[in-house]
Amino acid sequence: MDTKVCIRFVRSDEREFLIDGTDWKIPSKGLDGFGSYENDITTVDNAVGDGGIIVSDRIAPKDRTVTAISRNPYLNDALRKSAISFFNPKFDYKMYITYMGITRWVEGKIYKFSIPSQNVNRAMEMSITLLSPNPFFKSYDNFGKNIASVVGMCGFPYLCSITSGTPKGITGGKFNFAKKVLLDNDGDVETYCKAVISANGDVVNPKIIINDNYVRVLDNMKANDVIIIDFTQNPPTVKKNGVNFIGHCDRTSAFDDMELPVGSSEISFDADTGSNLMNVSIYYNKLYGAI
């Protein structure tokens, strides 16, 4: 069993801070909120008889605390200055945790930070609390999938000759003209994806379909145009070449129903014309309540 515990903070300006047992170590009770979550359930009492009815449930924003202890008191001065400089409430942070061989991450703001003044010749203790609006851990991989990709193939033996009438080679791959793929979500809850549509020529009114629901963009795409539909944002965003483009979506588009439920989902794409000139990549993270 992998017993290594490592925390890596990445700030919104790309600076990083590592707690991996080198300069800072995590004590036995140094993680709080990583293995639990709270479900906020609202009920209404029955008008007649015992009990009640659950009318809603939600998981609120989540805070998680990391406590770390410095390894070398002789470096306290430098370690303290580095920590105080890095953990700034005005920045956004991603926190990656590796625990028992699994790496997952959350993002949020610094809710609390403490590095008390004490005997300078002893190990320092530091506490960081990150508040995450989205309470779920995300998978380390985003499982990027190009729906229109070339499907790799292989054959044996390989035959190739320049002589007339003899084999000229074998198929090394084929295009996925079915324009659909099954994506597996074995996380704890439903998740959402980001779709990146790029055009290799003229594409009219591209459409992304998840199970029986779709979002259609009314546009005449030209070669090298890129449309990004991001269902992970709240509310979802649609951008063409980096510019807000949500006003060009078909009114029948079902933004609220484009989730990837737990299990398998079929994702496909289409267009009024030019679907064979589309490249569509799907990115999504699986979500977990605890690690």
PDB file of C-alpha atoms in Angstrom:
ATOM      1  CA  MET A   1       0.000   0.000   0.000  1.00  0.00           C
ATOM      2  CA  ASP A   2       1.259   3.477  -0.912  1.00  0.00           C
ATOM      3  CA  THR A   3       1.382   5.483   2.326  1.00  0.00           C
ATOM      4  CA  LYS A   4       2.857   8.698   0.888  1.00  0.00           C
ATOM      5  CA  VAL A   5       0.749  11.816   1.439  1.00  0.00           C
ATOM      6  CA  CYS A   6       1.549  14.887  -0.643  1.00  0.00           C
ATOM      7  CA  ILE A   7      -0.197  18.252  -1.002  1.00  0.00           C
ATOM      8  CA  ARG A   8       0.563  20.601  -3.908  1.00  0.00           C
ATOM      9  CA  PHE A   9      -0.939  24.091  -4.093  1.00  0.00           C
ATOM     10  CA  VAL A  10      -0.993  25.877  -7.454  1.00  0.00           C
ATOM     11  CA  ARG A  11      -1.786  29.591  -7.324  1.00  0.00           C
ATOM     12  CA  SER A  12      -3.617  31.429 -10.097  1.00  0.00           C
ATOM     13  CA  ASP A  13      -0.316  33.056 -11.143  1.00  0.00           C
ATOM     14  CA  GLU A  14       1.172  29.537 -11.634  1.00  0.00           C
ATOM     15  CA  ARG A  15       3.372  29.652  -8.518  1.00  0.00           C
ATOM     16  CA  GLU A  16       3.457  26.371  -6.554  1.00  0.00           C
ATOM     17  CA  PHE A  17       3.896  25.304  -2.940  1.00  0.00           C
ATOM     18  CA  LEU A  18       4.695  21.700  -2.025  1.00  0.00           C
ATOM     19  CA  ILE A  19       4.106  19.812   1.220  1.00  0.00           C
ATOM     20  CA  ASP A  20       5.752  16.442   0.624  1.00  0.00           C
ATOM     21  CA  GLY A  21       7.875  15.722   3.688  1.00  0.00           C
ATOM     22  CA  THR A  22      10.955  17.596   2.464  1.00  0.00           C
ATOM     23  CA  ASP A  23      10.614  21.076   4.022  1.00  0.00           C
ATOM     24  CA  TRP A  24       7.139  20.563   5.456  1.00  0.00           C
ATOM     25  CA  LYS A  25       5.505  17.345   6.682  1.00  0.00           C
ATOM     26  CA  ILE A  26       1.902  16.477   7.441  1.00  0.00           C
ATOM     27  CA  PRO A  27       1.323  15.055  10.957  1.00  0.00           C
ATOM     28  CA  SER A  28      -0.960  12.070  11.594  1.00  0.00           C
ATOM     29  CA  LYS A  29      -3.985  14.311  12.137  1.00  0.00           C
ATOM     30  CA  GLY A  30      -2.988  16.994   9.676  1.00  0.00           C
ATOM     31  CA  LEU A  31      -5.890  16.582   7.217  1.00  0.00           C
ATOM     32  CA  ASP A  32      -9.396  17.728   8.114  1.00  0.00           C
ATOM     33  CA  GLY A  33     -12.417  17.524   5.804  1.00  0.00           C
ATOM     34  CA  PHE A  34     -10.829  15.297   3.164  1.00  0.00           C
ATOM     35  CA  GLY A  35     -12.704  12.113   4.041  1.00  0.00           C
ATOM     36  CA  SER A  36     -16.161  13.472   4.747  1.00  0.00           C
ATOM     37  CA  TYR A  37     -18.970  15.594   3.376  1.00  0.00           C
ATOM     38  CA  GLU A  38     -22.280  16.908   4.675  1.00  0.00           C
ATOM     39  CA  ASN A  39     -25.563  16.635   2.820  1.00  0.00           C
ATOM     40  CA  ASP A  40     -27.942  19.517   3.572  1.00  0.00           C
ATOM     41  CA  ILE A  41     -31.409  17.912   3.548  1.00  0.00           C
ATOM     42  CA  THR A  42     -34.630  19.925   3.792  1.00  0.00           C
ATOM     43  CA  THR A  43     -37.817  18.178   4.920  1.00  0.00           C
ATOM     44  CA  VAL A  44     -41.468  19.087   5.399  1.00  0.00           C
ATOM     45  CA  ASP A  45     -43.572  17.317   8.007  1.00  0.00           C
ATOM     46  CA  ASN A  46     -46.476  15.241   6.775  1.00  0.00           C
ATOM     47  CA  ALA A  47     -49.821  16.960   7.254  1.00  0.00           C
ATOM     48  CA  VAL A  48     -51.226  13.718   8.627  1.00  0.00           C
ATOM     49  CA  GLY A  49     -49.310  10.962  10.387  1.00  0.00           C
ATOM     50  CA  ASP A  50     -45.681  10.581  11.333  1.00  0.00           C
ATOM     51  CA  GLY A  51     -42.578  11.537   9.431  1.00  0.00           C
ATOM     52  CA  GLY A  52     -42.149  13.940   6.594  1.00  0.00           C
ATOM     53  CA  ILE A  53     -41.149  14.448   2.978  1.00  0.00           C
ATOM     54  CA  ILE A  54     -37.686  15.284   1.656  1.00  0.00           C
ATOM     55  CA  VAL A  55     -38.151  18.337  -0.561  1.00  0.00           C
ATOM     56  CA  SER A  56     -34.517  19.087  -1.409  1.00  0.00           C
ATOM     57  CA  ASP A  57     -30.944  18.058  -0.741  1.00  0.00           C
ATOM     58  CA  ARG A  58     -27.671  19.722  -1.608  1.00  0.00           C
ATOM     59  CA  ILE A  59     -24.000  19.621  -0.693  1.00  0.00           C
ATOM     60  CA  ALA A  60     -22.855  23.071   0.358  1.00  0.00           C
ATOM     61  CA  PRO A  61     -19.449  24.633  -0.394  1.00  0.00           C
ATOM     62  CA  LYS A  62     -16.745  22.741   1.478  1.00  0.00           C
ATOM     63  CA  ASP A  63     -13.701  23.846   3.457  1.00  0.00           C
ATOM     64  CA  ARG A  64     -10.698  21.572   3.997  1.00  0.00           C
ATOM     65  CA  THR A  65      -7.750  22.199   6.300  1.00  0.00           C
ATOM     66  CA  VAL A  66      -4.133  21.102   5.935  1.00  0.00           C
ATOM     67  CA  THR A  67      -1.784  21.300   8.924  1.00  0.00           C
ATOM     68  CA  ALA A  68       1.955  21.090   8.234  1.00  0.00           C
ATOM     69  CA  ILE A  69       5.066  21.135  10.424  1.00  0.00           C
ATOM     70  CA  SER A  70       8.478  22.386   9.306  1.00  0.00           C
ATOM     71  CA  ARG A  71      11.198  19.719   9.164  1.00  0.00           C
ATOM     72  CA  ASN A  72      14.288  21.827   9.845  1.00  0.00           C
ATOM     73  CA  PRO A  73      14.187  24.620  12.473  1.00  0.00           C
ATOM     74  CA  TYR A  74      17.381  26.088  11.016  1.00  0.00           C
ATOM     75  CA  LEU A  75      15.375  26.987   7.875  1.00  0.00           C
ATOM     76  CA  ASN A  76      12.442  28.505   9.785  1.00  0.00           C
ATOM     77  CA  ASP A  77      13.180  32.046   8.620  1.00  0.00           C
ATOM     78  CA  ALA A  78      13.161  31.187   4.908  1.00  0.00           C
ATOM     79  CA  LEU A  79      10.249  28.725   5.182  1.00  0.00           C
ATOM     80  CA  ARG A  80       8.103  31.216   7.078  1.00  0.00           C
ATOM     81  CA  LYS A  81       8.714  34.037   4.589  1.00  0.00           C
ATOM     82  CA  SER A  82       7.989  31.722   1.657  1.00  0.00           C
ATOM     83  CA  ALA A  83       4.695  30.473   3.158  1.00  0.00           C
ATOM     84  CA  ILE A  84       3.422  33.941   4.108  1.00  0.00           C
ATOM     85  CA  SER A  85       4.293  35.240   0.634  1.00  0.00           C
ATOM     86  CA  PHE A  86       2.555  32.356  -1.148  1.00  0.00           C
ATOM     87  CA  PHE A  87      -0.745  32.042   0.735  1.00  0.00           C
ATOM     88  CA  ASN A  88      -2.548  35.243  -0.197  1.00  0.00           C
ATOM     89  CA  PRO A  89      -6.347  35.646   0.123  1.00  0.00           C
ATOM     90  CA  LYS A  90      -6.501  37.655  -3.116  1.00  0.00           C
ATOM     91  CA  PHE A  91      -5.503  34.688  -5.300  1.00  0.00           C
ATOM     92  CA  ASP A  92      -7.330  31.546  -6.419  1.00  0.00           C
ATOM     93  CA  TYR A  93      -5.787  28.165  -5.676  1.00  0.00           C
ATOM     94  CA  LYS A  94      -5.890  24.588  -6.864  1.00  0.00           C
ATOM     95  CA  MET A  95      -5.021  22.007  -4.223  1.00  0.00           C
ATOM     96  CA  TYR A  96      -3.810  18.586  -5.400  1.00  0.00           C
ATOM     97  CA  ILE A  97      -3.730  15.783  -2.849  1.00  0.00           C
ATOM     98  CA  THR A  98      -2.043  12.420  -3.323  1.00  0.00           C
ATOM     99  CA  TYR A  99      -3.328   9.945  -0.744  1.00  0.00           C
ATOM    100  CA  MET A 100      -2.865   6.157  -0.785  1.00  0.00           C
ATOM    101  CA  GLY A 101      -1.759   6.300  -4.414  1.00  0.00           C
ATOM    102  CA  ILE A 102      -4.722   8.402  -5.623  1.00  0.00           C
ATOM    103  CA  THR A 103      -4.398  12.019  -6.779  1.00  0.00           C
ATOM    104  CA  ARG A 104      -7.420  14.326  -6.869  1.00  0.00           C
ATOM    105  CA  TRP A 105      -7.865  18.085  -6.675  1.00  0.00           C
ATOM    106  CA  VAL A 106     -10.156  20.930  -5.687  1.00  0.00           C
ATOM    107  CA  GLU A 107     -10.012  24.658  -6.249  1.00  0.00           C
ATOM    108  CA  GLY A 108     -11.052  27.649  -4.187  1.00  0.00           C
ATOM    109  CA  LYS A 109      -9.941  30.540  -2.000  1.00  0.00           C
ATOM    110  CA  ILE A 110      -7.870  30.707   1.168  1.00  0.00           C
ATOM    111  CA  TYR A 111     -10.451  30.851   3.963  1.00  0.00           C
ATOM    112  CA  LYS A 112      -7.993  30.726   6.883  1.00  0.00           C
ATOM    113  CA  PHE A 113      -4.214  30.797   7.150  1.00  0.00           C
ATOM    114  CA  SER A 114      -2.167  30.546  10.327  1.00  0.00           C
ATOM    115  CA  ILE A 115       1.549  30.314  11.053  1.00  0.00           C
ATOM    116  CA  PRO A 116       1.833  31.421  14.712  1.00  0.00           C
ATOM    117  CA  SER A 117       4.833  33.271  16.121  1.00  0.00           C
ATOM    118  CA  GLN A 118       6.635  30.982  18.583  1.00  0.00           C
ATOM    119  CA  ASN A 119      10.069  29.783  19.647  1.00  0.00           C
ATOM    120  CA  VAL A 120      12.201  30.326  16.555  1.00  0.00           C
ATOM    121  CA  ASN A 121      14.382  27.332  17.418  1.00  0.00           C
ATOM    122  CA  ARG A 122      11.523  24.841  17.266  1.00  0.00           C
ATOM    123  CA  ALA A 123       9.568  23.393  14.368  1.00  0.00           C
ATOM    124  CA  MET A 124       6.838  25.701  13.081  1.00  0.00           C
ATOM    125  CA  GLU A 125       3.229  24.644  12.593  1.00  0.00           C
ATOM    126  CA  MET A 126       1.228  26.021   9.683  1.00  0.00           C
ATOM    127  CA  SER A 127      -2.488  25.677   8.955  1.00  0.00           C
ATOM    128  CA  ILE A 128      -4.192  26.363   5.603  1.00  0.00           C
ATOM    129  CA  THR A 129      -7.958  26.168   5.049  1.00  0.00           C
ATOM    130  CA  LEU A 130      -9.219  26.196   1.444  1.00  0.00           C
ATOM    131  CA  LEU A 131     -12.894  26.968   0.806  1.00  0.00           C
ATOM    132  CA  SER A 132     -14.193  25.335  -2.397  1.00  0.00           C
ATOM    133  CA  PRO A 133     -17.463  26.584  -3.965  1.00  0.00           C
ATOM    134  CA  ASN A 134     -17.655  23.222  -5.768  1.00  0.00           C
ATOM    135  CA  PRO A 135     -17.366  20.750  -2.871  1.00  0.00           C
ATOM    136  CA  PHE A 136     -16.348  17.727  -4.945  1.00  0.00           C
ATOM    137  CA  PHE A 137     -12.858  16.422  -5.606  1.00  0.00           C
ATOM    138  CA  LYS A 138     -12.007  16.221  -9.297  1.00  0.00           C
ATOM    139  CA  SER A 139     -10.171  13.371 -10.969  1.00  0.00           C
ATOM    140  CA  TYR A 140      -6.572  14.190 -11.877  1.00  0.00           C
ATOM    141  CA  ASP A 141      -7.202  13.295 -15.545  1.00  0.00           C
ATOM    142  CA  ASN A 142      -9.723  15.213 -17.633  1.00  0.00           C
ATOM    143  CA  PHE A 143     -10.272  12.207 -19.932  1.00  0.00           C
ATOM    144  CA  GLY A 144      -9.957  14.212 -23.146  1.00  0.00           C
ATOM    145  CA  LYS A 145     -11.531  12.376 -26.087  1.00  0.00           C
ATOM    146  CA  ASN A 146     -11.605  13.420 -29.745  1.00  0.00           C
ATOM    147  CA  ILE A 147     -14.902  12.032 -31.048  1.00  0.00           C
ATOM    148  CA  ALA A 148     -13.752  12.459 -34.659  1.00  0.00           C
ATOM    149  CA  SER A 149     -10.323  10.965 -34.061  1.00  0.00           C
ATOM    150  CA  VAL A 150      -8.560   8.322 -36.092  1.00  0.00           C
ATOM    151  CA  VAL A 151      -9.086   4.892 -34.558  1.00  0.00           C
ATOM    152  CA  GLY A 152      -5.708   3.157 -34.349  1.00  0.00           C
ATOM    153  CA  MET A 153      -5.305  -0.323 -35.857  1.00  0.00           C
ATOM    154  CA  CYS A 154      -2.484  -2.773 -36.411  1.00  0.00           C
ATOM    155  CA  GLY A 155      -1.783  -5.848 -38.524  1.00  0.00           C
ATOM    156  CA  PHE A 156       0.753  -8.633 -38.774  1.00  0.00           C
ATOM    157  CA  PRO A 157       2.758  -9.249 -40.789  1.00  0.00           C
ATOM    158  CA  TYR A 158       3.417  -5.864 -42.359  1.00  0.00           C
ATOM    159  CA  LEU A 159       3.590  -6.194 -46.162  1.00  0.00           C
ATOM    160  CA  CYS A 160       4.772  -3.500 -48.509  1.00  0.00           C
ATOM    161  CA  SER A 161       6.212  -3.651 -52.018  1.00  0.00           C
ATOM    162  CA  ILE A 162       6.768  -1.354 -54.980  1.00  0.00           C
ATOM    163  CA  THR A 163       6.298  -4.259 -57.422  1.00  0.00           C
ATOM    164  CA  SER A 164       3.072  -4.124 -59.415  1.00  0.00           C
ATOM    165  CA  GLY A 165       0.434  -6.636 -58.330  1.00  0.00           C
ATOM    166  CA  THR A 166       1.838  -7.241 -54.843  1.00  0.00           C
ATOM    167  CA  PRO A 167       0.514  -5.888 -51.520  1.00  0.00           C
ATOM    168  CA  LYS A 168       0.986  -2.152 -51.016  1.00  0.00           C
ATOM    169  CA  GLY A 169       0.605  -2.143 -47.222  1.00  0.00           C
ATOM    170  CA  ILE A 170      -2.091  -2.492 -44.569  1.00  0.00           C
ATOM    171  CA  THR A 171      -4.565  -0.216 -42.811  1.00  0.00           C
ATOM    172  CA  GLY A 172      -2.991   1.599 -39.887  1.00  0.00           C
ATOM    173  CA  GLY A 173      -6.125   3.439 -38.765  1.00  0.00           C
ATOM    174  CA  LYS A 174      -9.606   4.526 -39.711  1.00  0.00           C
ATOM    175  CA  PHE A 175     -11.760   7.596 -39.115  1.00  0.00           C
ATOM    176  CA  ASN A 176     -14.579   7.358 -36.591  1.00  0.00           C
ATOM    177  CA  PHE A 177     -17.358   8.333 -38.997  1.00  0.00           C
ATOM    178  CA  ALA A 178     -19.977   7.176 -36.460  1.00  0.00           C
ATOM    179  CA  LYS A 179     -19.359  10.600 -34.847  1.00  0.00           C
ATOM    180  CA  LYS A 180     -20.180   9.315 -31.373  1.00  0.00           C
ATOM    181  CA  VAL A 181     -18.482   7.814 -28.366  1.00  0.00           C
ATOM    182  CA  LEU A 182     -19.479   6.254 -25.050  1.00  0.00           C
ATOM    183  CA  LEU A 183     -17.986   8.011 -22.031  1.00  0.00           C
ATOM    184  CA  ASP A 184     -17.858   6.299 -18.660  1.00  0.00           C
ATOM    185  CA  ASN A 185     -18.451   8.203 -15.432  1.00  0.00           C
ATOM    186  CA  ASP A 186     -17.653   6.033 -12.416  1.00  0.00           C
ATOM    187  CA  GLY A 187     -17.405   9.003 -10.046  1.00  0.00           C
ATOM    188  CA  ASP A 188     -19.719   9.584  -7.097  1.00  0.00           C
ATOM    189  CA  VAL A 189     -22.073  12.049  -8.821  1.00  0.00           C
ATOM    190  CA  GLU A 190     -22.990  13.366 -12.252  1.00  0.00           C
ATOM    191  CA  THR A 191     -20.467  15.640 -13.924  1.00  0.00           C
ATOM    192  CA  TYR A 192     -20.277  18.078 -16.836  1.00  0.00           C
ATOM    193  CA  CYS A 193     -17.952  18.377 -19.805  1.00  0.00           C
ATOM    194  CA  LYS A 194     -16.297  20.954 -22.047  1.00  0.00           C
ATOM    195  CA  ALA A 195     -16.657  20.491 -25.811  1.00  0.00           C
ATOM    196  CA  VAL A 196     -14.080  22.008 -28.178  1.00  0.00           C
ATOM    197  CA  ILE A 197     -15.260  22.184 -31.809  1.00  0.00           C
ATOM    198  CA  SER A 198     -12.753  23.094 -34.515  1.00  0.00           C
ATOM    199  CA  ALA A 199     -13.487  23.381 -38.218  1.00  0.00           C
ATOM    200  CA  ASN A 200     -11.322  22.128 -41.071  1.00  0.00           C
ATOM    201  CA  GLY A 201     -13.589  23.833 -43.621  1.00  0.00           C
ATOM    202  CA  ASP A 202     -17.135  25.195 -43.896  1.00  0.00           C
ATOM    203  CA  VAL A 203     -19.380  23.862 -41.115  1.00  0.00           C
ATOM    204  CA  VAL A 204     -22.973  25.073 -40.772  1.00  0.00           C
ATOM    205  CA  ASN A 205     -24.762  25.002 -37.400  1.00  0.00           C
ATOM    206  CA  PRO A 206     -22.663  22.532 -35.372  1.00  0.00           C
ATOM    207  CA  LYS A 207     -24.392  20.547 -32.630  1.00  0.00           C
ATOM    208  CA  ILE A 208     -23.262  18.613 -29.531  1.00  0.00           C
ATOM    209  CA  ILE A 209     -25.563  15.815 -28.344  1.00  0.00           C
ATOM    210  CA  ILE A 210     -25.384  14.114 -24.935  1.00  0.00           C
ATOM    211  CA  ASN A 211     -27.742  11.157 -24.678  1.00  0.00           C
ATOM    212  CA  ASP A 212     -31.049  12.630 -25.956  1.00  0.00           C
ATOM    213  CA  ASN A 213     -30.276  16.313 -25.328  1.00  0.00           C
ATOM    214  CA  TYR A 214     -28.343  18.770 -27.479  1.00  0.00           C
ATOM    215  CA  VAL A 215     -26.917  22.263 -27.812  1.00  0.00           C
ATOM    216  CA  ARG A 216     -26.867  23.706 -31.340  1.00  0.00           C
ATOM    217  CA  VAL A 217     -24.874  26.780 -32.378  1.00  0.00           C
ATOM    218  CA  LEU A 218     -26.286  28.757 -35.296  1.00  0.00           C
ATOM    219  CA  ASP A 219     -23.157  29.739 -37.175  1.00  0.00           C
ATOM    220  CA  ASN A 220     -21.252  29.287 -40.427  1.00  0.00           C
ATOM    221  CA  MET A 221     -17.838  28.131 -39.234  1.00  0.00           C
ATOM    222  CA  LYS A 222     -14.832  28.579 -41.490  1.00  0.00           C
ATOM    223  CA  ALA A 223     -11.526  26.723 -41.491  1.00  0.00           C
ATOM    224  CA  ASN A 224      -9.614  27.174 -38.189  1.00  0.00           C
ATOM    225  CA  ASP A 225     -12.639  28.574 -36.323  1.00  0.00           C
ATOM    226  CA  VAL A 226     -12.980  27.161 -32.791  1.00  0.00           C
ATOM    227  CA  ILE A 227     -16.152  27.049 -30.697  1.00  0.00           C
ATOM    228  CA  ILE A 228     -15.871  26.051 -27.018  1.00  0.00           C
ATOM    229  CA  ILE A 229     -19.021  25.019 -25.147  1.00  0.00           C
ATOM    230  CA  ASP A 230     -18.225  24.747 -21.448  1.00  0.00           C
ATOM    231  CA  PHE A 231     -20.946  23.048 -19.415  1.00  0.00           C
ATOM    232  CA  THR A 232     -18.703  22.985 -16.318  1.00  0.00           C
ATOM    233  CA  GLN A 233     -19.262  26.716 -15.824  1.00  0.00           C
ATOM    234  CA  ASN A 234     -22.288  28.068 -13.965  1.00  0.00           C
ATOM    235  CA  PRO A 235     -23.978  29.305 -16.060  1.00  0.00           C
ATOM    236  CA  PRO A 236     -22.550  27.434 -19.098  1.00  0.00           C
ATOM    237  CA  THR A 237     -20.501  29.467 -21.584  1.00  0.00           C
ATOM    238  CA  VAL A 238     -20.187  29.403 -25.371  1.00  0.00           C
ATOM    239  CA  LYS A 239     -17.249  31.144 -27.039  1.00  0.00           C
ATOM    240  CA  LYS A 240     -16.146  31.399 -30.663  1.00  0.00           C
ATOM    241  CA  ASN A 241     -12.476  32.199 -31.152  1.00  0.00           C
ATOM    242  CA  GLY A 242     -12.374  33.453 -27.550  1.00  0.00           C
ATOM    243  CA  VAL A 243     -15.412  35.777 -27.849  1.00  0.00           C
ATOM    244  CA  ASN A 244     -18.748  35.261 -26.066  1.00  0.00           C
ATOM    245  CA  PHE A 245     -21.085  33.538 -28.533  1.00  0.00           C
ATOM    246  CA  ILE A 246     -23.927  32.200 -26.399  1.00  0.00           C
ATOM    247  CA  GLY A 247     -26.467  34.461 -28.111  1.00  0.00           C
ATOM    248  CA  HIS A 248     -26.051  32.363 -31.279  1.00  0.00           C
ATOM    249  CA  CYS A 249     -27.411  29.159 -29.726  1.00  0.00           C
ATOM    250  CA  ASP A 250     -30.639  27.561 -30.926  1.00  0.00           C
ATOM    251  CA  ARG A 251     -33.519  28.354 -28.551  1.00  0.00           C
ATOM    252  CA  THR A 252     -34.292  24.650 -28.249  1.00  0.00           C
ATOM    253  CA  SER A 253     -30.829  23.933 -26.818  1.00  0.00           C
ATOM    254  CA  ALA A 254     -31.100  22.079 -23.482  1.00  0.00           C
ATOM    255  CA  PHE A 255     -28.237  23.530 -21.443  1.00  0.00           C
ATOM    256  CA  ASP A 256     -29.737  22.324 -18.147  1.00  0.00           C
ATOM    257  CA  ASP A 257     -29.808  18.687 -19.277  1.00  0.00           C
ATOM    258  CA  MET A 258     -26.265  18.254 -20.599  1.00  0.00           C
ATOM    259  CA  GLU A 259     -24.854  16.408 -17.587  1.00  0.00           C
ATOM    260  CA  LEU A 260     -22.971  13.109 -17.691  1.00  0.00           C
ATOM    261  CA  PRO A 261     -24.780  10.884 -15.158  1.00  0.00           C
ATOM    262  CA  VAL A 262     -23.047   8.122 -13.248  1.00  0.00           C
ATOM    263  CA  GLY A 263     -22.572   5.254 -15.706  1.00  0.00           C
ATOM    264  CA  SER A 264     -22.161   5.418 -19.482  1.00  0.00           C
ATOM    265  CA  SER A 265     -23.308   8.311 -21.685  1.00  0.00           C
ATOM    266  CA  GLU A 266     -23.373   8.613 -25.453  1.00  0.00           C
ATOM    267  CA  ILE A 267     -21.896  11.833 -26.819  1.00  0.00           C
ATOM    268  CA  SER A 268     -22.096  12.691 -30.498  1.00  0.00           C
ATOM    269  CA  PHE A 269     -21.899  15.659 -32.844  1.00  0.00           C
ATOM    270  CA  ASP A 270     -23.538  16.768 -36.056  1.00  0.00           C
ATOM    271  CA  ALA A 271     -24.052  19.779 -38.293  1.00  0.00           C
ATOM    272  CA  ASP A 272     -26.474  20.857 -41.026  1.00  0.00           C
ATOM    273  CA  THR A 273     -23.570  20.581 -43.457  1.00  0.00           C
ATOM    274  CA  GLY A 274     -19.857  19.896 -43.045  1.00  0.00           C
ATOM    275  CA  SER A 275     -19.978  17.429 -40.152  1.00  0.00           C
ATOM    276  CA  ASN A 276     -17.108  15.548 -41.815  1.00  0.00           C
ATOM    277  CA  LEU A 277     -15.003  18.705 -41.451  1.00  0.00           C
ATOM    278  CA  MET A 278     -15.423  18.921 -37.661  1.00  0.00           C
ATOM    279  CA  ASN A 279     -12.992  17.954 -34.928  1.00  0.00           C
ATOM    280  CA  VAL A 280     -14.720  17.608 -31.565  1.00  0.00           C
ATOM    281  CA  SER A 281     -12.838  16.983 -28.324  1.00  0.00           C
ATOM    282  CA  ILE A 282     -14.637  16.310 -25.037  1.00  0.00           C
ATOM    283  CA  TYR A 283     -13.012  17.012 -21.656  1.00  0.00           C
ATOM    284  CA  TYR A 284     -14.501  16.060 -18.287  1.00  0.00           C
ATOM    285  CA  ASN A 285     -13.455  15.320 -14.721  1.00  0.00           C
ATOM    286  CA  LYS A 286     -15.061  12.664 -12.574  1.00  0.00           C
ATOM    287  CA  LEU A 287     -16.275  14.045  -9.216  1.00  0.00           C
ATOM    288  CA  TYR A 288     -15.872  12.508  -5.763  1.00  0.00           C
ATOM    289  CA  GLY A 289     -17.293  13.438  -2.367  1.00  0.00           C
ATOM    290  CA  ALA A 290     -14.241  12.273  -0.409  1.00  0.00           C
ATOM    291  CA  ILE A 291     -10.785  10.825  -0.915  1.00  0.00           C
TER     292      ILE A 291
END
